[in-house]
Amino acid sequence: MRTVTLFTFALLHGAVLSPLALAQSPASSVPGKAATPQTALPRTAPPKVTWTKELRVLSPVTVSANGDLTFVGSDGVVYRTDASGKEKWSFKTGDMGRSQPLVLPGGNVLAASYDDQVYMLDPSGKLLWKVKLDGDIYATPALRRDGSFIVNTAGGSVYALNSQGQTLWTFKVGAPIYSSPAVAADGTIYFGAHNNQLHALTPDGKLKWVFSAKSLVFSSPALDSEGNVYFGSSDRSIYSVDPSGKLRWSKPTGMFVNASPIVTDGNLVVIGSYDGTVYAVNTSGEDEWRYKAGAAIAGSAAELSDGTIVVPDLSGTLHAIGQAGEALWTLPTGKKVDTGVSVNDSGVMYFTTEGGTLNALEKTRPLAVGAWTSFRGHPQGWGRLLTAPEQEARRQATQAANAAPGRPVTAQVPTPKPATPQTTVPQPSAPVTATATPSLTPAQAAIMAGQGAVVFGQQIYLPLTPASVATGWNVQNLTPASATLGRADTSGTSATSITVPVRYVSGQAYVPLAAVLGLPGMAAQYTAGSLRVTRGTQSVTLPLNLVKLLPFTVTGEYGANQQWNP
């Protein structure tokens, strides 16, 4: 065995490495932004529609953890089907509805319709309770961390309901509300209204502030991981405000913006306008790209785990857009599409065309996991920023599909414990940190980390989750630019936390190999094709061909370049 200390020293201490071949190195200069290819990806043929069924779908489609679909029909019925569109149960409401049903952690379904009522159904579709509010419910409710709900009405009111349907508080806006609420990590509730304003309420229903646009706010707000808010307005603008209500930036568009934005895993705010353009702006307010769809856009975009953005337009065309804003494929249907696509964790994409026809595209990719990568920030429609354990559960749910491109994979999703019903709304608590137990052994994680190694710039990066598991650490917190790792000591009596830089690509976080080797107590030995990493008495081996990944030369003492080969 040859122990290579030169390479480890160079990685840890920033020696100048001159790569000889970096054909697969994405480049990005924006911290926390997903790496983008140096050249645009080629246009490809669109995926084929696997099946089409006339199911009278009117609302956005909600995808359960097991792949089941739930939606409200134009006939006023809440439907549950399996992943193939075969009906499992139905429940008749008093009217049709456009509000997306919520599938709750315990399996219950919260649905609403134009009959002014909210319905709670059990997992088999039986009514548990219903409550009548003061107007049509167009907006999708939001699920709060304590198990209560925020419901907006066209009657101009905001209701907080507990898990038994009892009203905790109401807030009167005095103008119709069609904007779905978004709930921040601290419990703040954001929504727009037809009084031209974005509103922020405290968790107990008191007004914090309003931000005035110049026309109606039909768009539902999206949140980034820092709590900043993004929305569109009929005044032909896209807005960003901070958690205090101060304007961060605004962007003009050619026509009004009724669509709701998303925030990609790479920190791009993506939203379509009735001017037929998809706008991508980074969270700092800098334009990244614009895509001409050629027809008005009302539905939200969705980001897939490989970074692809899928947007429907009102002419009935689905557009797949690459990370540089290039067209990857288009799928014309000839029928209007005014809601965003839904995607299950096996990579099956669903979209609804005018008249309620449900269409399925198989062998795509699951949703990206980030702060707000689809209309409600979660396939089950929750409408709030997720906790760190919930984010990790989402990442585990998509991992299998990402590992098997080109074929559907059934991913198992950890089921969170249902929230305990409460009759009062608690004050915001401190941020939750991840404590989920890794499902991989260190040896398995080491193999996954080595096989997943990539090169960014002049550094080797490893996928964060398997790299941390392999080396005995757990991910406690993720931000767009860093991760906090923690571990107990060998006696379990004390804990250590350390922050490492991360970069994102294809919906996943990557950590520099140098940062992994620089963790406290780490030692490494390299032999051809593998890197043995040791902490204390524990060792794992990563299949890692350093020369193939990053051939380099080291600048010699007198300036001559010396080729290094292990």
Coordinates of C-alpha atoms in Angstrom, one line a residue:
M1 CA 0.0 0.0 0.0
R2 CA 1.3 3.5 -0.9
T3 CA 0.2 6.2 1.4
V4 CA -0.3 9.4 -0.5
T5 CA 0.2 12.5 1.7
L6 CA 1.0 15.0 -1.1
F7 CA -2.6 14.8 -2.6
T8 CA -4.3 15.1 0.8
F9 CA -2.1 18.0 1.8
A10 CA -2.8 19.8 -1.5
L11 CA -6.6 19.3 -1.0
L12 CA -6.6 20.6 2.5
H13 CA -4.2 23.5 2.1
G14 CA -5.2 24.9 -1.3
A15 CA -2.1 24.0 -3.4
V16 CA -2.4 25.1 -7.0
L17 CA -3.7 22.1 -9.0
S18 CA -3.7 22.4 -12.8
P19 CA -6.3 20.0 -14.2
L20 CA -5.5 18.3 -17.5
A21 CA -9.1 17.2 -18.3
L22 CA -12.2 18.8 -16.8
A23 CA -14.8 18.1 -19.5
Q24 CA -17.5 17.4 -16.9
S25 CA -16.9 20.4 -14.7
P26 CA -20.0 22.6 -14.2
A27 CA -19.2 26.2 -13.5
S28 CA -21.1 28.7 -11.3
S29 CA -19.9 31.9 -9.6
V30 CA -23.0 32.5 -7.5
P31 CA -22.8 31.0 -3.9
G32 CA -25.5 28.5 -3.3
K33 CA -26.6 28.4 -6.9
A34 CA -26.9 25.1 -8.7
A35 CA -24.0 24.5 -11.1
T36 CA -24.9 25.0 -14.7
P37 CA -23.3 23.4 -17.7
Q38 CA -20.8 25.5 -19.7
T39 CA -22.8 24.8 -22.8
A40 CA -26.6 24.4 -23.2
L41 CA -28.0 20.9 -23.3
P42 CA -29.2 19.7 -26.7
R43 CA -32.9 19.7 -27.5
T44 CA -34.4 16.2 -27.1
A45 CA -37.6 14.4 -28.1
P46 CA -40.4 14.9 -25.6
P47 CA -41.4 11.9 -23.4
K48 CA -44.5 10.1 -24.6
V49 CA -47.8 10.3 -22.8
T50 CA -48.2 6.9 -21.1
W51 CA -51.9 7.1 -20.6
T52 CA -54.8 9.6 -20.7
K53 CA -58.0 9.4 -18.8
E54 CA -61.1 11.5 -18.7
L55 CA -61.4 12.1 -14.9
R56 CA -63.0 15.6 -14.7
V57 CA -60.0 17.0 -12.9
L58 CA -60.4 20.6 -11.9
S59 CA -58.0 21.2 -9.0
P60 CA -54.3 20.7 -9.0
V61 CA -53.4 17.0 -8.3
T62 CA -51.9 16.0 -5.0
V63 CA -49.5 13.0 -4.9
S64 CA -49.4 10.9 -1.8
A65 CA -46.3 9.2 -0.5
N66 CA -47.4 5.8 -1.9
G67 CA -48.2 7.4 -5.4
D68 CA -51.9 7.8 -5.0
L69 CA -53.6 10.8 -6.6
T70 CA -56.2 13.1 -4.9
F71 CA -58.1 15.9 -6.6
V72 CA -61.4 17.8 -6.8
G73 CA -63.5 17.3 -10.0
S74 CA -65.7 19.6 -12.0
D75 CA -68.6 17.5 -10.7
G76 CA -67.9 18.5 -7.1
V77 CA -66.4 15.2 -6.1
V78 CA -63.1 14.6 -4.2
Y79 CA -61.4 11.6 -5.9
R80 CA -58.7 9.3 -4.8
T81 CA -57.0 7.1 -7.5
D82 CA -54.0 4.9 -7.6
A83 CA -50.9 6.0 -9.6
S84 CA -52.5 4.6 -12.8
G85 CA -55.7 6.7 -12.4
K86 CA -57.9 3.8 -11.2
E87 CA -60.4 5.1 -8.7
K88 CA -60.1 4.0 -5.1
W89 CA -62.8 6.2 -3.5
S90 CA -64.8 9.4 -4.0
F91 CA -66.6 11.9 -1.8
K92 CA -69.4 14.2 -2.9
T93 CA -69.1 17.9 -1.9
G94 CA -71.7 20.6 -2.5
D95 CA -69.9 22.2 -5.5
M96 CA -66.9 22.1 -7.7
G97 CA -63.5 23.3 -6.4
R98 CA -60.2 24.6 -7.6
S99 CA -58.4 24.3 -4.2
Q100 CA -55.8 21.6 -4.1
P101 CA -56.5 18.9 -1.5
L102 CA -54.0 18.5 1.3
V103 CA -52.8 14.9 2.2
L104 CA -51.8 15.1 5.9
P105 CA -49.0 13.1 7.5
G106 CA -51.4 10.7 9.1
G107 CA -53.3 10.1 5.8
N108 CA -56.3 12.3 6.3
V109 CA -57.4 14.6 3.4
L110 CA -58.3 18.3 3.8
A111 CA -60.4 19.5 0.8
A112 CA -62.4 22.6 0.0
S113 CA -64.9 23.7 -2.6
Y114 CA -67.0 26.6 -3.9
D115 CA -69.8 25.6 -1.4
D116 CA -67.9 27.7 1.2
Q117 CA -67.0 24.5 3.1
V118 CA -63.9 22.7 4.3
Y119 CA -64.0 18.9 4.5
M120 CA -61.8 16.6 6.5
L121 CA -61.8 13.0 5.2
D122 CA -60.1 9.9 6.6
P123 CA -57.7 7.9 4.5
S124 CA -60.6 5.8 3.2
G125 CA -62.6 8.9 2.1
K126 CA -65.1 9.0 4.9
L127 CA -66.2 12.4 6.3
L128 CA -64.7 13.2 9.7
W129 CA -66.0 16.8 9.9
K130 CA -66.9 19.8 7.7
V131 CA -67.1 23.5 8.5
K132 CA -68.8 26.3 6.6
L133 CA -66.9 29.6 6.1
D134 CA -67.8 33.0 4.6
G135 CA -67.2 32.5 0.9
D136 CA -66.0 30.3 -1.9
I137 CA -62.6 28.7 -1.2
Y138 CA -60.5 29.0 -4.3
A139 CA -57.1 29.2 -2.6
T140 CA -55.4 26.0 -1.3
P141 CA -55.1 25.9 2.5
A142 CA -51.8 25.6 4.3
L143 CA -50.8 23.0 7.0
R144 CA -49.0 24.4 10.0
R145 CA -46.5 22.5 12.1
D146 CA -48.9 22.1 14.9
G147 CA -51.5 20.4 12.7
S148 CA -53.8 23.4 12.3
F149 CA -54.7 25.0 9.0
I150 CA -54.9 28.4 7.4
V151 CA -57.8 28.8 5.0
N152 CA -58.4 31.9 2.8
T153 CA -61.8 32.7 1.3
A154 CA -63.2 34.8 -1.6
G155 CA -65.4 36.4 1.2
G156 CA -62.2 38.2 2.3
S157 CA -61.4 36.3 5.4
V158 CA -58.5 34.2 6.8
Y159 CA -59.4 31.4 9.1
A160 CA -57.1 29.3 11.4
L161 CA -58.8 25.9 12.0
N162 CA -57.5 23.3 14.4
S163 CA -57.4 19.6 13.4
Q164 CA -61.0 19.1 14.6
G165 CA -62.3 22.0 12.4
Q166 CA -62.8 24.5 15.3
T167 CA -62.0 28.1 14.5
L168 CA -58.9 29.4 16.4
W169 CA -59.1 32.9 15.0
T170 CA -60.2 34.9 11.9
F171 CA -58.7 37.9 10.2
K172 CA -60.8 40.1 7.9
V173 CA -59.2 41.5 4.8
G174 CA -62.2 43.1 3.3
A175 CA -61.3 42.0 -0.3
P176 CA -61.5 38.6 -2.0
I177 CA -58.6 36.3 -1.5
Y178 CA -57.6 33.9 -4.3
S179 CA -53.9 33.7 -3.2
S180 CA -53.0 30.5 -1.3
P181 CA -51.2 31.2 2.1
A182 CA -47.5 30.4 2.6
V183 CA -46.3 29.7 6.2
A184 CA -42.7 30.6 7.1
A185 CA -40.5 28.7 9.5
D186 CA -41.4 31.2 12.3
G187 CA -45.1 30.7 11.7
T188 CA -45.7 34.0 9.8
I189 CA -48.5 33.7 7.2
Y190 CA -48.2 35.4 3.8
F191 CA -50.9 35.8 1.2
G192 CA -52.0 38.3 -1.5
A193 CA -55.5 39.7 -2.0
H194 CA -57.6 41.8 -4.3
N195 CA -56.9 44.9 -2.4
N196 CA -53.5 45.0 -4.2
Q197 CA -51.6 44.0 -1.1
L198 CA -49.4 41.2 0.2
H199 CA -50.3 40.6 3.8
A200 CA -48.2 39.1 6.7
L201 CA -49.9 37.8 9.8
T202 CA -48.5 36.6 13.0
P203 CA -49.2 32.9 14.0
D204 CA -52.1 34.1 16.2
G205 CA -53.7 36.1 13.4
K206 CA -52.5 39.7 14.1
L207 CA -51.4 41.9 11.2
K208 CA -47.6 42.3 11.0
W209 CA -47.5 44.4 7.8
V210 CA -48.8 44.9 4.3
F211 CA -46.8 45.5 1.1
S212 CA -48.7 47.4 -1.6
A213 CA -48.4 46.5 -5.2
K214 CA -50.1 48.5 -8.0
S215 CA -52.8 46.0 -8.8
L216 CA -54.3 42.7 -7.8
V217 CA -52.3 40.0 -6.1
F218 CA -53.7 36.8 -7.4
S219 CA -50.4 35.0 -7.3
S220 CA -49.6 32.7 -4.3
P221 CA -46.3 33.6 -2.6
A222 CA -43.3 31.3 -2.4
L223 CA -40.6 31.4 0.3
D224 CA -36.8 30.8 0.1
S225 CA -34.8 29.1 2.9
E226 CA -34.0 32.5 4.4
G227 CA -37.7 33.5 4.7
N228 CA -37.8 36.0 1.8
V229 CA -41.1 36.2 0.0
Y230 CA -41.7 36.2 -3.8
F231 CA -45.0 36.8 -5.7
G232 CA -46.4 38.3 -8.9
S233 CA -49.1 40.9 -9.5
S234 CA -51.5 42.1 -12.2
D235 CA -49.4 45.3 -12.3
R236 CA -47.0 43.4 -14.6
S237 CA -44.3 42.9 -11.9
I238 CA -42.5 40.2 -9.9
Y239 CA -41.7 41.2 -6.4
S240 CA -39.4 40.1 -3.6
V241 CA -39.8 41.4 0.0
D242 CA -37.9 40.4 3.1
P243 CA -39.5 39.0 6.3
S244 CA -40.0 42.6 7.6
G245 CA -42.0 43.6 4.5
K246 CA -39.3 45.7 2.9
L247 CA -38.9 45.6 -0.8
R248 CA -35.8 43.7 -1.9
W249 CA -36.3 44.0 -5.7
S250 CA -39.0 44.0 -8.4
K251 CA -38.9 43.0 -12.0
P252 CA -41.2 44.2 -14.8
T253 CA -42.9 41.8 -17.1
G254 CA -44.8 42.4 -20.4
M255 CA -48.2 41.5 -19.0
F256 CA -49.8 40.6 -15.7
V257 CA -48.5 37.8 -13.5
N258 CA -51.2 35.5 -12.1
A259 CA -49.0 32.4 -11.8
S260 CA -47.3 31.5 -8.6
P261 CA -43.5 31.4 -8.4
I262 CA -41.2 28.6 -7.3
V263 CA -37.8 28.8 -5.8
T264 CA -35.5 26.2 -7.2
D265 CA -32.9 24.2 -5.3
G266 CA -30.3 26.4 -6.9
N267 CA -31.9 29.6 -5.6
L268 CA -33.7 30.8 -8.8
V269 CA -37.1 32.4 -8.6
V270 CA -39.0 31.0 -11.7
I271 CA -42.4 32.3 -12.7
G272 CA -44.4 32.7 -15.9
S273 CA -46.4 35.7 -17.2
Y274 CA -49.3 36.2 -19.5
D275 CA -46.7 37.8 -21.9
G276 CA -45.7 34.2 -22.7
T277 CA -42.3 34.4 -21.0
V278 CA -40.8 32.4 -18.2
Y279 CA -38.6 34.5 -16.0
A280 CA -35.7 33.2 -13.9
V281 CA -34.2 35.6 -11.4
N282 CA -31.8 34.6 -8.7
T283 CA -32.8 35.4 -5.1
S284 CA -30.6 38.4 -5.0
G285 CA -32.6 40.0 -7.9
E286 CA -30.2 39.4 -10.8
D287 CA -31.7 38.1 -14.1
E288 CA -30.5 34.6 -15.0
W289 CA -32.4 33.8 -18.1
R290 CA -35.7 34.3 -19.9
Y291 CA -37.5 31.6 -21.9
K292 CA -40.1 32.4 -24.6
A293 CA -43.0 29.9 -24.4
G294 CA -45.0 31.7 -27.0
A295 CA -48.3 31.6 -25.1
A296 CA -49.7 33.0 -21.9
I297 CA -48.7 31.1 -18.7
A298 CA -51.0 30.7 -15.7
G299 CA -49.7 27.5 -14.1
S300 CA -46.8 27.3 -11.7
A301 CA -43.5 25.8 -12.8
A302 CA -42.0 22.7 -11.2
E303 CA -38.3 21.8 -10.8
L304 CA -37.3 18.2 -11.3
S305 CA -34.3 16.6 -9.4
D306 CA -32.0 16.9 -12.4
G307 CA -32.6 20.7 -12.5
T308 CA -35.1 20.6 -15.4
I309 CA -37.9 23.2 -15.1
V310 CA -41.3 22.1 -16.5
V311 CA -43.9 24.9 -17.2
P312 CA -47.3 24.5 -19.0
D313 CA -48.8 27.3 -21.1
L314 CA -52.4 28.1 -22.0
S315 CA -52.0 26.8 -25.6
G316 CA -51.6 23.4 -24.1
T317 CA -47.9 22.9 -24.4
L318 CA -45.5 21.6 -21.7
H319 CA -42.1 23.2 -21.8
A320 CA -39.0 21.5 -20.3
I321 CA -36.3 24.1 -19.7
G322 CA -32.6 23.4 -18.9
Q323 CA -30.6 25.1 -16.2
A324 CA -29.2 27.7 -18.7
G325 CA -32.7 28.6 -19.9
E326 CA -32.6 26.4 -23.0
A327 CA -35.5 24.4 -24.4
L328 CA -35.0 20.7 -23.7
W329 CA -38.3 19.5 -25.2
T330 CA -41.8 20.7 -25.8
L331 CA -45.0 18.6 -25.7
P332 CA -48.0 20.2 -27.4
T333 CA -51.4 18.9 -26.5
G334 CA -53.7 21.4 -28.2
K335 CA -55.8 21.8 -25.0
K336 CA -55.3 24.5 -22.4
V337 CA -53.2 23.7 -19.3
D338 CA -53.7 26.2 -16.4
T339 CA -52.4 24.2 -13.5
G340 CA -48.8 23.1 -12.8
V341 CA -47.6 19.5 -13.2
S342 CA -47.5 17.0 -10.3
V343 CA -44.8 14.4 -10.0
N344 CA -44.5 11.3 -7.8
D345 CA -41.3 10.1 -6.2
S346 CA -40.9 7.4 -8.9
G347 CA -40.7 10.1 -11.6
V348 CA -44.2 9.9 -13.0
M349 CA -45.4 13.3 -14.1
Y350 CA -49.1 14.2 -14.3
F351 CA -50.8 17.1 -16.0
T352 CA -54.4 18.1 -16.6
T353 CA -55.7 19.5 -19.9
E354 CA -58.9 21.5 -20.4
G355 CA -62.0 19.4 -19.8
G356 CA -60.5 17.5 -16.9
T357 CA -58.3 15.0 -18.8
L358 CA -55.5 13.6 -16.7
N359 CA -52.3 12.7 -18.5
A360 CA -49.3 10.7 -17.3
L361 CA -45.7 10.8 -18.4
E362 CA -43.5 8.0 -17.0
K363 CA -39.7 7.7 -16.7
T364 CA -39.1 11.4 -15.9
R365 CA -37.6 12.6 -12.7
P366 CA -39.0 13.2 -9.2
L367 CA -39.3 16.8 -7.9
A368 CA -36.2 18.6 -6.7
V369 CA -36.0 19.0 -3.0
G370 CA -35.6 22.6 -1.9
A371 CA -37.4 25.4 -0.1
W372 CA -40.3 25.8 -2.7
T373 CA -39.7 23.8 -5.9
S374 CA -43.3 23.3 -6.8
F375 CA -46.7 25.2 -6.3
R376 CA -47.1 24.4 -2.6
G377 CA -43.6 23.4 -1.8
H378 CA -44.5 19.8 -1.2
P379 CA -46.2 17.1 -3.3
Q380 CA -48.9 16.7 -0.7
G381 CA -49.8 20.4 -0.8
W382 CA -48.7 21.6 2.6
G383 CA -47.8 25.2 1.7
R384 CA -45.1 25.8 4.3
L385 CA -41.3 25.7 4.7
L386 CA -40.3 22.2 5.8
T387 CA -38.3 21.3 8.9
A388 CA -34.9 19.8 8.5
P389 CA -36.1 16.2 9.2
E390 CA -39.0 16.7 6.7
Q391 CA -36.5 17.9 4.1
E392 CA -34.3 14.9 4.7
A393 CA -37.3 12.6 4.4
R394 CA -38.1 14.2 1.0
R395 CA -34.4 13.6 -0.1
Q396 CA -34.5 10.0 0.9
A397 CA -37.8 9.6 -1.0
T398 CA -36.3 10.7 -4.3
Q399 CA -32.9 9.0 -3.9
A400 CA -33.9 5.7 -5.4
A401 CA -35.4 7.3 -8.5
N402 CA -32.3 9.5 -9.0
A403 CA -30.2 6.4 -8.8
A404 CA -32.1 4.7 -11.6
P405 CA -32.5 7.1 -14.4
G406 CA -34.8 6.1 -17.2
R407 CA -37.1 3.7 -15.3
P408 CA -39.6 4.2 -12.5
V409 CA -38.6 3.2 -9.0
T410 CA -40.9 3.0 -6.0
A411 CA -39.5 5.0 -3.2
Q412 CA -40.4 4.4 0.4
V413 CA -41.2 7.6 2.3
P414 CA -40.8 7.8 6.1
T415 CA -44.3 8.7 7.5
P416 CA -44.1 11.5 10.1
K417 CA -46.0 11.0 13.3
P418 CA -49.3 12.9 13.1
A419 CA -49.4 16.1 15.0
T420 CA -51.3 16.2 18.3
P421 CA -54.5 18.2 17.9
Q422 CA -54.4 21.6 19.6
T423 CA -57.0 24.2 20.4
T424 CA -54.6 27.1 20.6
V425 CA -51.7 28.1 18.3
P426 CA -48.3 27.9 20.0
Q427 CA -45.7 30.6 19.7
P428 CA -43.0 30.0 17.1
S429 CA -40.4 27.6 18.4
A430 CA -36.7 27.5 17.7
P431 CA -35.6 26.0 14.3
V432 CA -35.8 22.2 14.3
T433 CA -32.6 20.3 13.5
A434 CA -32.3 17.0 11.7
T435 CA -32.0 13.9 13.9
A436 CA -33.2 11.2 11.4
T437 CA -31.3 8.0 11.6
P438 CA -29.4 7.2 8.4
S439 CA -30.8 4.2 6.5
L440 CA -27.4 3.3 5.1
T441 CA -24.5 1.6 6.9
P442 CA -21.2 3.6 6.8
A443 CA -19.7 1.0 4.3
Q444 CA -22.7 1.3 2.0
A445 CA -22.6 5.1 2.3
A446 CA -18.9 5.1 1.5
I447 CA -19.5 3.2 -1.8
M448 CA -22.3 5.6 -2.7
A449 CA -20.1 8.7 -1.9
G450 CA -17.2 7.5 -4.0
Q451 CA -19.4 6.5 -6.9
G452 CA -21.1 9.9 -6.8
A453 CA -18.0 12.0 -6.8
V454 CA -17.9 14.9 -9.3
V455 CA -15.5 17.7 -10.2
F456 CA -16.4 21.4 -9.8
G457 CA -13.8 23.8 -10.9
Q458 CA -10.5 22.4 -9.5
Q459 CA -12.0 20.4 -6.6
I460 CA -13.5 17.0 -6.1
Y461 CA -16.9 17.0 -4.4
L462 CA -18.8 14.1 -2.8
P463 CA -22.6 13.9 -2.3
L464 CA -23.2 15.3 1.1
T465 CA -25.6 12.8 2.8
P466 CA -23.6 9.5 2.0
A467 CA -20.3 11.3 2.7
S468 CA -21.5 12.4 6.2
V469 CA -22.9 9.0 7.0
A470 CA -19.8 7.2 5.9
T471 CA -17.6 9.3 8.1
G472 CA -19.8 9.2 11.2
W473 CA -21.5 12.6 11.0
N474 CA -25.1 13.6 10.6
V475 CA -26.5 16.6 8.7
Q476 CA -28.1 19.0 11.2
N477 CA -28.9 21.9 9.0
L478 CA -28.7 22.9 5.3
T479 CA -28.5 26.4 3.8
P480 CA -27.9 27.4 0.2
A481 CA -24.2 27.6 0.8
S482 CA -23.3 25.5 3.8
A483 CA -24.2 22.5 6.0
T484 CA -23.9 22.0 9.7
L485 CA -22.6 18.5 10.6
G486 CA -22.8 17.0 14.1
R487 CA -21.7 13.9 15.9
A488 CA -21.4 12.6 19.5
D489 CA -18.0 11.5 20.8
T490 CA -17.3 7.8 21.2
S491 CA -18.8 7.8 24.7
G492 CA -21.9 9.6 23.6
T493 CA -21.6 12.2 26.3
S494 CA -20.7 15.3 24.3
A495 CA -21.4 16.6 20.9
T496 CA -19.4 18.4 18.1
S497 CA -20.8 20.6 15.4
I498 CA -18.9 21.9 12.4
T499 CA -20.0 23.9 9.3
V500 CA -18.8 22.9 5.8
P501 CA -19.4 24.5 2.4
V502 CA -21.8 22.9 0.0
R503 CA -22.7 23.3 -3.7
Y504 CA -25.9 22.1 -5.4
V505 CA -26.4 20.3 -8.6
S506 CA -29.3 18.1 -9.9
G507 CA -31.2 18.8 -6.7
Q508 CA -28.5 17.4 -4.4
A509 CA -25.9 19.0 -2.0
Y510 CA -22.2 18.2 -2.5
V511 CA -19.4 18.8 -0.1
P512 CA -15.7 19.3 -1.0
L513 CA -13.6 16.2 -0.4
A514 CA -11.1 18.6 1.2
A515 CA -13.7 19.6 3.8
V516 CA -14.5 15.9 4.5
L517 CA -10.8 15.1 5.1
G518 CA -10.5 18.2 7.2
L519 CA -13.2 17.1 9.7
P520 CA -11.8 16.6 13.3
G521 CA -10.1 13.3 13.8
M522 CA -10.0 12.3 10.2
A523 CA -7.1 10.5 8.5
A524 CA -6.9 9.2 4.9
Q525 CA -4.7 6.8 2.9
Y526 CA -4.9 6.5 -0.9
T527 CA -4.1 3.5 -3.1
A528 CA -4.9 3.2 -6.7
G529 CA -8.6 3.5 -7.2
S530 CA -9.7 3.8 -3.5
L531 CA -9.4 6.2 -0.6
R532 CA -9.5 4.7 3.0
V533 CA -10.8 7.2 5.5
T534 CA -10.4 6.6 9.2
R535 CA -11.8 8.3 12.3
G536 CA -10.8 6.7 15.6
T537 CA -11.1 2.9 15.2
Q538 CA -13.6 3.1 12.4
S539 CA -12.5 2.9 8.7
V540 CA -14.4 2.9 5.4
T541 CA -13.2 2.7 1.9
L542 CA -14.4 5.0 -0.9
P543 CA -14.0 3.8 -4.5
L544 CA -12.4 6.9 -5.8
N545 CA -10.0 7.2 -8.8
L546 CA -8.4 10.5 -8.0
V547 CA -6.3 10.6 -11.2
K548 CA -9.2 9.9 -13.4
L549 CA -11.4 12.5 -11.7
L550 CA -8.7 15.2 -11.5
P551 CA -5.4 14.7 -13.3
F552 CA -3.2 17.5 -12.2
T553 CA 0.3 18.9 -12.0
V554 CA 2.0 20.4 -8.9
T555 CA 4.0 23.6 -9.3
G556 CA 7.6 22.7 -8.3
E557 CA 10.0 24.6 -6.1
Y558 CA 11.5 26.4 -9.1
G559 CA 8.3 26.9 -11.1
A560 CA 8.5 23.8 -13.2
N561 CA 5.3 21.8 -13.6
Q562 CA 5.8 18.2 -12.3
Q563 CA 3.3 15.6 -13.5
W564 CA 2.1 13.5 -10.5
N565 CA 0.9 9.9 -10.9
P566 CA 0.2 7.6 -7.9

